[in-house]
Coordinates of C-alpha atoms in Angstrom, one line a residue:
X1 CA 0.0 0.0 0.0
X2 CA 2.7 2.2 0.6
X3 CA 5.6 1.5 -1.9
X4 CA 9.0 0.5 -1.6
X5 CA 10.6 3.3 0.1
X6 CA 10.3 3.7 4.1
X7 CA 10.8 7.2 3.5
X8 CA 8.0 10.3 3.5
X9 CA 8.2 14.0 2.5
X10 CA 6.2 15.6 5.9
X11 CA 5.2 19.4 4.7
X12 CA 4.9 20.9 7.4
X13 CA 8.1 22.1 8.2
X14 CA 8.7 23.8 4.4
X15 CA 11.4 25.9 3.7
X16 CA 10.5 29.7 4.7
X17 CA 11.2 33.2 3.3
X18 CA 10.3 34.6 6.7
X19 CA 10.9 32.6 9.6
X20 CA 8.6 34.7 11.5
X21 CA 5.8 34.0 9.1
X22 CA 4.9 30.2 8.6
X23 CA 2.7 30.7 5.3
X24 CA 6.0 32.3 3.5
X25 CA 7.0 29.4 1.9
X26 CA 10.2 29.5 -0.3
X27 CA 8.4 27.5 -3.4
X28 CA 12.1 27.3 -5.4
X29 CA 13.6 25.6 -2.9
X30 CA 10.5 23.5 -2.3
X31 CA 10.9 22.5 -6.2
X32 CA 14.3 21.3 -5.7
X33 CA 13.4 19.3 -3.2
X34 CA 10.6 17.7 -4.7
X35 CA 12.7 16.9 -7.6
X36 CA 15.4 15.2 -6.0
X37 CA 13.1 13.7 -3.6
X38 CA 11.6 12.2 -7.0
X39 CA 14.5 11.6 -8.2
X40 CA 16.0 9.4 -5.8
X41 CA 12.8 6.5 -5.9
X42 CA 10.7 8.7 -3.4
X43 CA 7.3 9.4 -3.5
X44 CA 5.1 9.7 -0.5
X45 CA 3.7 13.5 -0.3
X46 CA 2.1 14.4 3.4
X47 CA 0.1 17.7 3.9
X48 CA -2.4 19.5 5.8
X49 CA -5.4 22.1 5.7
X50 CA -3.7 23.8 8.4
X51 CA 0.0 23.2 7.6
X52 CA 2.1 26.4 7.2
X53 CA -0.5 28.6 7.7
X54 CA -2.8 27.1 5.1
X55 CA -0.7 27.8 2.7
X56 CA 0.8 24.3 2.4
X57 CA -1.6 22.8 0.0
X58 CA -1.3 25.6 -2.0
X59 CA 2.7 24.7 -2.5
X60 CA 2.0 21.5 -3.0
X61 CA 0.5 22.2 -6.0
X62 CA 3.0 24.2 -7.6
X63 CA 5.6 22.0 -7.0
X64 CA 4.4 19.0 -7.1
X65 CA 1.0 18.4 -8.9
X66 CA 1.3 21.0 -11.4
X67 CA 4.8 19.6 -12.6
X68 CA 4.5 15.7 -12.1
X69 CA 2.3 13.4 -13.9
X70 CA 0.0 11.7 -10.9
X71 CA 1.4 8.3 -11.2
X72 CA 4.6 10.1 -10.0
X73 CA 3.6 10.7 -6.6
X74 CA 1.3 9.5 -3.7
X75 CA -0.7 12.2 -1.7
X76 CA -1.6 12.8 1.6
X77 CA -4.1 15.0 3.4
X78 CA -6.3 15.6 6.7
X79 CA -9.7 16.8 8.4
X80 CA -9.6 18.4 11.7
X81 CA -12.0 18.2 13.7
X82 CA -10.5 21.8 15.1
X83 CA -12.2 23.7 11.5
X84 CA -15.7 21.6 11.3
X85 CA -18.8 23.1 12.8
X86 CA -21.3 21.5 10.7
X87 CA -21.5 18.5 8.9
X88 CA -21.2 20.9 5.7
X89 CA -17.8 21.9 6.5
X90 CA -16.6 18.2 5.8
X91 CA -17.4 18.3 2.0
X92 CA -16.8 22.3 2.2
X93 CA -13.1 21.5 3.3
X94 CA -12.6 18.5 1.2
X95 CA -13.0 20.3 -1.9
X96 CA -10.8 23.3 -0.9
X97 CA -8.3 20.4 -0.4
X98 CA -9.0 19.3 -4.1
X99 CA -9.5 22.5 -5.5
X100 CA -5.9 24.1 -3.7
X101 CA -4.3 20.5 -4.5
X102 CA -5.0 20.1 -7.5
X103 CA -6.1 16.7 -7.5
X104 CA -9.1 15.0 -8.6
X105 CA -8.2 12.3 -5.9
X106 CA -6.2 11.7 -2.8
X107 CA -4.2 8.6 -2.2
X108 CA -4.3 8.6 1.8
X109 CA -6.6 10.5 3.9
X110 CA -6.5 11.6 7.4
X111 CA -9.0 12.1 10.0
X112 CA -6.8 14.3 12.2
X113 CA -5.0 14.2 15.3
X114 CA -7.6 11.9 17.4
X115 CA -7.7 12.4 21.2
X116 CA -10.7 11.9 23.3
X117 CA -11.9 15.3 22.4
X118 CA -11.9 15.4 18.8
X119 CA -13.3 12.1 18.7
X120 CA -16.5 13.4 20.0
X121 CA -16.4 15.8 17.3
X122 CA -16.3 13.3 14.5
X123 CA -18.4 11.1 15.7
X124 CA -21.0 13.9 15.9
X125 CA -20.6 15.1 12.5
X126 CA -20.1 11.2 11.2
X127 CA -17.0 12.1 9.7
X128 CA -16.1 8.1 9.4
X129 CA -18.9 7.4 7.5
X130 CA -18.9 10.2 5.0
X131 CA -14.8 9.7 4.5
X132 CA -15.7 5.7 3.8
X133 CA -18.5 7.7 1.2
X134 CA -15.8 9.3 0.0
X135 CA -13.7 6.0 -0.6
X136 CA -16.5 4.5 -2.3
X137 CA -16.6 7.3 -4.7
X138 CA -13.2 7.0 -6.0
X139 CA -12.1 10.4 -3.9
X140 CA -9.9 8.7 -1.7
X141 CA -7.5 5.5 -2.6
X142 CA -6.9 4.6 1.3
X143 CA -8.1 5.8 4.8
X144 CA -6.6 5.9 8.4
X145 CA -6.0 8.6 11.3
X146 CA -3.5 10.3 13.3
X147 CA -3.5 9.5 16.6
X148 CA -2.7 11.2 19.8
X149 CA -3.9 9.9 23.0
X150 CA -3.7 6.9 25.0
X151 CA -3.3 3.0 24.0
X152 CA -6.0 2.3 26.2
X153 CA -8.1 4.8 23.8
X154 CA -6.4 3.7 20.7
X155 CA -7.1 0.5 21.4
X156 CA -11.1 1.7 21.4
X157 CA -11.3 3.4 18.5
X158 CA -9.7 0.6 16.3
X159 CA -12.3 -1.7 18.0
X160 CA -15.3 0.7 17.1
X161 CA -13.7 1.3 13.6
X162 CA -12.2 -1.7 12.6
X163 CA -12.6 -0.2 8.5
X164 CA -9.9 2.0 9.0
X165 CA -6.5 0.5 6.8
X166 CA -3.6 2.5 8.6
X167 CA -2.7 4.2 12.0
X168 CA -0.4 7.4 12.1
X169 CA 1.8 7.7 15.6
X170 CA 3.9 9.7 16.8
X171 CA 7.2 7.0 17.5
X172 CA 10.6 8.3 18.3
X173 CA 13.4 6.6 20.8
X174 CA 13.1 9.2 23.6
X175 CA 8.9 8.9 23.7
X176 CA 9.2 5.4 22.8
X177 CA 8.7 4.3 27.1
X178 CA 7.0 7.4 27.9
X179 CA 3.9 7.1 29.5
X180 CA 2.4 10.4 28.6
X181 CA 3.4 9.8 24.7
X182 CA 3.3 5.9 25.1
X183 CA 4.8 5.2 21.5
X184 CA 5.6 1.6 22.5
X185 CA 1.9 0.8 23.7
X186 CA 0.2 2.3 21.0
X187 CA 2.5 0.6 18.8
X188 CA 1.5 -2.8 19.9
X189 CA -2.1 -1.8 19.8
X190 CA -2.2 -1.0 16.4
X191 CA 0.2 -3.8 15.6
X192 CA -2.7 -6.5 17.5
X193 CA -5.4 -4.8 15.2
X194 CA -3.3 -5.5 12.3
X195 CA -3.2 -2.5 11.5
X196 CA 0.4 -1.0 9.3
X197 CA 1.5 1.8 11.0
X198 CA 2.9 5.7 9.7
X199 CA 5.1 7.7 11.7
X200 CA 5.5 11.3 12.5
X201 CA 7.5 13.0 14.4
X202 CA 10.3 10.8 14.3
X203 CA 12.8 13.3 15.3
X204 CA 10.4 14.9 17.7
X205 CA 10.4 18.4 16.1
X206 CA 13.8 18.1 15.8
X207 CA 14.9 17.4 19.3
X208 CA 16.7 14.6 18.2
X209 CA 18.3 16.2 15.3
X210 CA 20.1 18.6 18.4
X211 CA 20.9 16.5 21.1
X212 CA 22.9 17.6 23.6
X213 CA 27.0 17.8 22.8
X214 CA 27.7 14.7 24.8
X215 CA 25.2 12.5 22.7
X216 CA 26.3 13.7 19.7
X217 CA 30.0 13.1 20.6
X218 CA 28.9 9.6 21.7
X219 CA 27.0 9.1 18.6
X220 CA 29.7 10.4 16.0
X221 CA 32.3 8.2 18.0
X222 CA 30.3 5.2 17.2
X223 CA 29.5 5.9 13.2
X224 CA 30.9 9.6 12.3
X225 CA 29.5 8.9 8.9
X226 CA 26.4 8.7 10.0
X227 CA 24.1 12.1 10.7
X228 CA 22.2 12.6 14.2
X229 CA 18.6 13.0 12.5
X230 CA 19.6 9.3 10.9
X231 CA 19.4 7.7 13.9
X232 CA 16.3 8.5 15.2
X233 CA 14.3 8.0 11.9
X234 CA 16.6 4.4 11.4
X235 CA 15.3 3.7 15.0
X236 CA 11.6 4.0 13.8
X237 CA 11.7 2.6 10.4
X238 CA 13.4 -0.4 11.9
X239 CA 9.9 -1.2 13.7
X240 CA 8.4 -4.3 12.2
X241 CA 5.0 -2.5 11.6
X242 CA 6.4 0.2 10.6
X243 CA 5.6 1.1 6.8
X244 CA 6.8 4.5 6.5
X245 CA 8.5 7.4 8.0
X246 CA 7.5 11.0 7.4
X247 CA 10.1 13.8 8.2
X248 CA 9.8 17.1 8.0
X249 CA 12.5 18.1 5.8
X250 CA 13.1 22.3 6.2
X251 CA 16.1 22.7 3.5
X252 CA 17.6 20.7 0.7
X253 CA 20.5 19.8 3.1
X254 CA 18.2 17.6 5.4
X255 CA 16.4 16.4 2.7
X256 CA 20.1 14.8 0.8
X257 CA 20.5 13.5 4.0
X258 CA 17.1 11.5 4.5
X259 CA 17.2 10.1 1.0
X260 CA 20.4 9.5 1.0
X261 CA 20.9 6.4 4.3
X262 CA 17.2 5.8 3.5
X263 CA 17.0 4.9 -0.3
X264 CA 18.6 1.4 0.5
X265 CA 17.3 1.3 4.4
X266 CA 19.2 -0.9 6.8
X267 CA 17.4 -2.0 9.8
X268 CA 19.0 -1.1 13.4
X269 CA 21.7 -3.4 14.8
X270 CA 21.7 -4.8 18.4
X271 CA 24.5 -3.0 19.1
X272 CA 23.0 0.5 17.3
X273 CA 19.9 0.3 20.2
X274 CA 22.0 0.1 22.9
X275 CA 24.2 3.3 22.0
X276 CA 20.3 4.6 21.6
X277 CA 19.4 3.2 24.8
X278 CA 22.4 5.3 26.3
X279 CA 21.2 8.5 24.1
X280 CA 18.2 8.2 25.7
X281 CA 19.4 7.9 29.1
X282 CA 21.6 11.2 29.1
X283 CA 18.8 13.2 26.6
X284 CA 16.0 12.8 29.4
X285 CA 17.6 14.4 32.0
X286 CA 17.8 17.9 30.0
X287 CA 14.4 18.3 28.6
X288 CA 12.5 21.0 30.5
X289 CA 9.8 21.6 28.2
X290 CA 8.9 18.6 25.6
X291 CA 7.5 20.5 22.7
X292 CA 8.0 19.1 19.0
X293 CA 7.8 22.3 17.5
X294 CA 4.1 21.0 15.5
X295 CA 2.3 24.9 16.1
X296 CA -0.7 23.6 16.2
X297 CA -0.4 25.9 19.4
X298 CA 0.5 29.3 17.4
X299 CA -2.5 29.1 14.9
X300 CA -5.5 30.6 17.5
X301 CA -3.2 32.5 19.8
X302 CA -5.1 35.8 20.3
X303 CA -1.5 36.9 21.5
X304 CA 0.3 36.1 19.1
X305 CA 2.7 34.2 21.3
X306 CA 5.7 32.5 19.8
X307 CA 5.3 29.3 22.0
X308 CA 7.4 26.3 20.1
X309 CA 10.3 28.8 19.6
X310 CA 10.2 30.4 23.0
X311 CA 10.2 26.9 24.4
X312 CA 13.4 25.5 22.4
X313 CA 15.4 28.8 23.9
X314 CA 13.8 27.9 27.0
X315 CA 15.2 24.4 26.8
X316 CA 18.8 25.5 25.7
X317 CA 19.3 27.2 28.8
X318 CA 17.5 25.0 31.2
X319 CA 18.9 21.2 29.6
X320 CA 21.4 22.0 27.6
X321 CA 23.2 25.1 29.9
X322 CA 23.7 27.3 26.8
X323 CA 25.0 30.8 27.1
X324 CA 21.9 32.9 28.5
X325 CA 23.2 36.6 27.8
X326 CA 23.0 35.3 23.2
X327 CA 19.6 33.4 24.1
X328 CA 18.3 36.8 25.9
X329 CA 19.2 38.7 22.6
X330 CA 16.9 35.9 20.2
X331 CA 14.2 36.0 22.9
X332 CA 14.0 40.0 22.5
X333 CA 14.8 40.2 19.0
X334 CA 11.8 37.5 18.3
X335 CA 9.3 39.1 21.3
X336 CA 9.2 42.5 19.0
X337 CA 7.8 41.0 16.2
X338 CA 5.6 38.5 18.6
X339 CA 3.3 38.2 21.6
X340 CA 5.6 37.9 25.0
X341 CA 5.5 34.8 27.1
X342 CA 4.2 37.1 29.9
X343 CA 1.2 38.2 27.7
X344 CA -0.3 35.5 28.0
X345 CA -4.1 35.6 28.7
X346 CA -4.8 31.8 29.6
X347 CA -7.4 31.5 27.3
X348 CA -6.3 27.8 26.7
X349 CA -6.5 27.6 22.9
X350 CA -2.9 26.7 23.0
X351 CA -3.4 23.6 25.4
X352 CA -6.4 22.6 23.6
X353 CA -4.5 22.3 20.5
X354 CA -1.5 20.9 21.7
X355 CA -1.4 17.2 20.7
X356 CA 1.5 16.6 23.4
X357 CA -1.0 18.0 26.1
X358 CA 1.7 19.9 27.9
X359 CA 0.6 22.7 30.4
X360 CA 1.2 25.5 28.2
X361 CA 0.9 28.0 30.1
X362 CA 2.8 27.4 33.0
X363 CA 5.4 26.6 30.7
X364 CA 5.3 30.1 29.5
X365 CA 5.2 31.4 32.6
X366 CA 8.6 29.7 33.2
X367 CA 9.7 31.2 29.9
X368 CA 8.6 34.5 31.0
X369 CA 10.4 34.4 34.7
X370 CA 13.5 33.3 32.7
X371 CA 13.6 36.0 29.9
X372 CA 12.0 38.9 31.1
X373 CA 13.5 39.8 34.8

């Protein structure tokens, strides 16, 4: 169902004109990676309605759809549950997605980001049944969801909707144990239901492509040939069940990387997992805040809070004992152009959204005590 490769093209993370503007996507870059990407026996495409602003969609056409016969390329996209009202916003939203696609059909589609929450929504506007409509009409080749909640919960939605094909999870080494991501637990739920899995978030917003100095020292010791981000997205397409990876590529440099260990994949060694089990071991203990960077939070902010990149300086001075006097200079120099952490409002749009359920706001209040004495 989902081709050779292990390897998929995440867009949500696109190349940017202005970092301080998410829907500024750099579209000539994004062509060059498309094409190599193509190029190199790849072809799993994964957007969004929401992605970079809405505006990812939108790329996706120009540089992919508009310049590649369709047999070229698989494609991806999602309902939230966030953006329905009324069960006319399903078809309402579906055929935007067409219409700013491109495409007459999709190949995979996505009901969103399920939690306990959202899951009330769908069910409500009986958004299962209309996408299996939508499957019967030739609109969509393949359906499945993204999950994130418990396996407990997982393991109740497969059972109520057993005519779902595939399960997106968030998987990485350092969540893998955790029992507030619980990777390993919804892995083997899915895996019981028979169900292939997709995973995102491999490098956990790119945590794990910046681990602290001492992991990447151990890590470059063991295999200096071998690039940081490459171990944690070997790690999760060495998973049995695993079908494919997505990563979020954000320049043509990570993107020569991916393809390049992943177009002939080799599984994990024995020996590999321990150094990861060690990785894991000395990354834990300097995570204050663990975001993955998805701004899902940013999008209803009445503030206009930068919370993903207030948290990663936040975490560079806490975990990783950086130099706070330069970190002080990137927290002003970003809080002109955005909300503070202190102006906060706790309206808890941010908390609601966040699929990691972290207590935003105390976090920021952290941030705020840190940056702003």
């Amino acid at each position: 169902m989902f081709g050779e490769k292990k390897l998929g093209f995440g867009l949500m993370r696109l190349p940017l004109l202005d970092e301080n503007d998410k829907g500024s996507i750099d579209l000539e870059q994004m062509k060059q990676m498309v094409d190599t990407f193509i190029e190199r026996g790849f072809t799993y495409f994964d957007t969004a309605w929401m992605y970079c602003a809405f505006n990812s969609e939108n790329a996706v056409k120009e540089a992919l759809v508009d310049r590649y016969p369709r047999d070229c390329y698989t494609l991806t996209t999602k309902l939230h549950a966030a953006y329905l009202k009324t069960k006319e916003d399903r078809d309402r939203i579906f055929e935007e997605q067409r219409r700013k696609t491109g495409v007459e059909y999709f190949d995979y589609y996505l009901i969103h980001a399920i939690d306990q929450e959202l899951y009330k929504t769908y069910n409500d506007l009986d958004c299962f049944q209309w996408l299996m409509e939508k499957k019967r009409q030739g609109f969509v080749k393949h359906i499945g969801f993204s999950f994130h909640d418990s396996a407990e919960f997982l393991d109740q939605v497969l059972t109520e909707h057993p005519e779902f094909e595939f399960v997106q999870l968030q998987i990485n080494y350092l969540d893998w144990n955790s029992e507030e991501v619980q990777s390993r637990k919804c892995y083997e739920v899915a895996t019981k239901h028979g169900k292939p899995i997709i995973v995102m978030e491999p490098v956990k917003g790119g945590t794990l492509a910046k681990v602290p100095e001492s992991v990447e020292h151990m890590f470059k010791q063991y295999c200096p040939y071998m690039s940081i981000s490459s171990w944690a997205i070997r790690y999760a397409a060495s998973l049995e069940n695993v079908k494919l990876v997505l990563s979020g590529m954000s320049n043509m440099e990570q993107l020569k990387d991916n393809t390049g260990y992943m177009t002939e994949f080799t599984p994990l060694t024995e020996e590999d997992k321990e150094v990861i089990g060690k990785a894991v071991e000395m990354i834990n203990g300097r995570i204050a805040v663990p975001c993955t960077a998805c701004s899902y939070c940013t999008e209803g902010c009445p503030m206009g809070i930068a919370i993903p990149q207030y948290f990663a300086l936040y975490n560079q001075i806490r975990g990783e004992g950086k130099n706070k006097n330069a970190l002080g200079k990137k927290y002003k120099k970003l809080s002109a152009v955005s909300g503070k952490a202190s102006e906060c409002i706790g309206c808890e749009q941010c908390e609601i959204a966040c699929p990691q359920h972290l207590p935003v706001i105390e976090y920021l209040k952290e941030v705020a005590k840190c940056f702003e004495r």
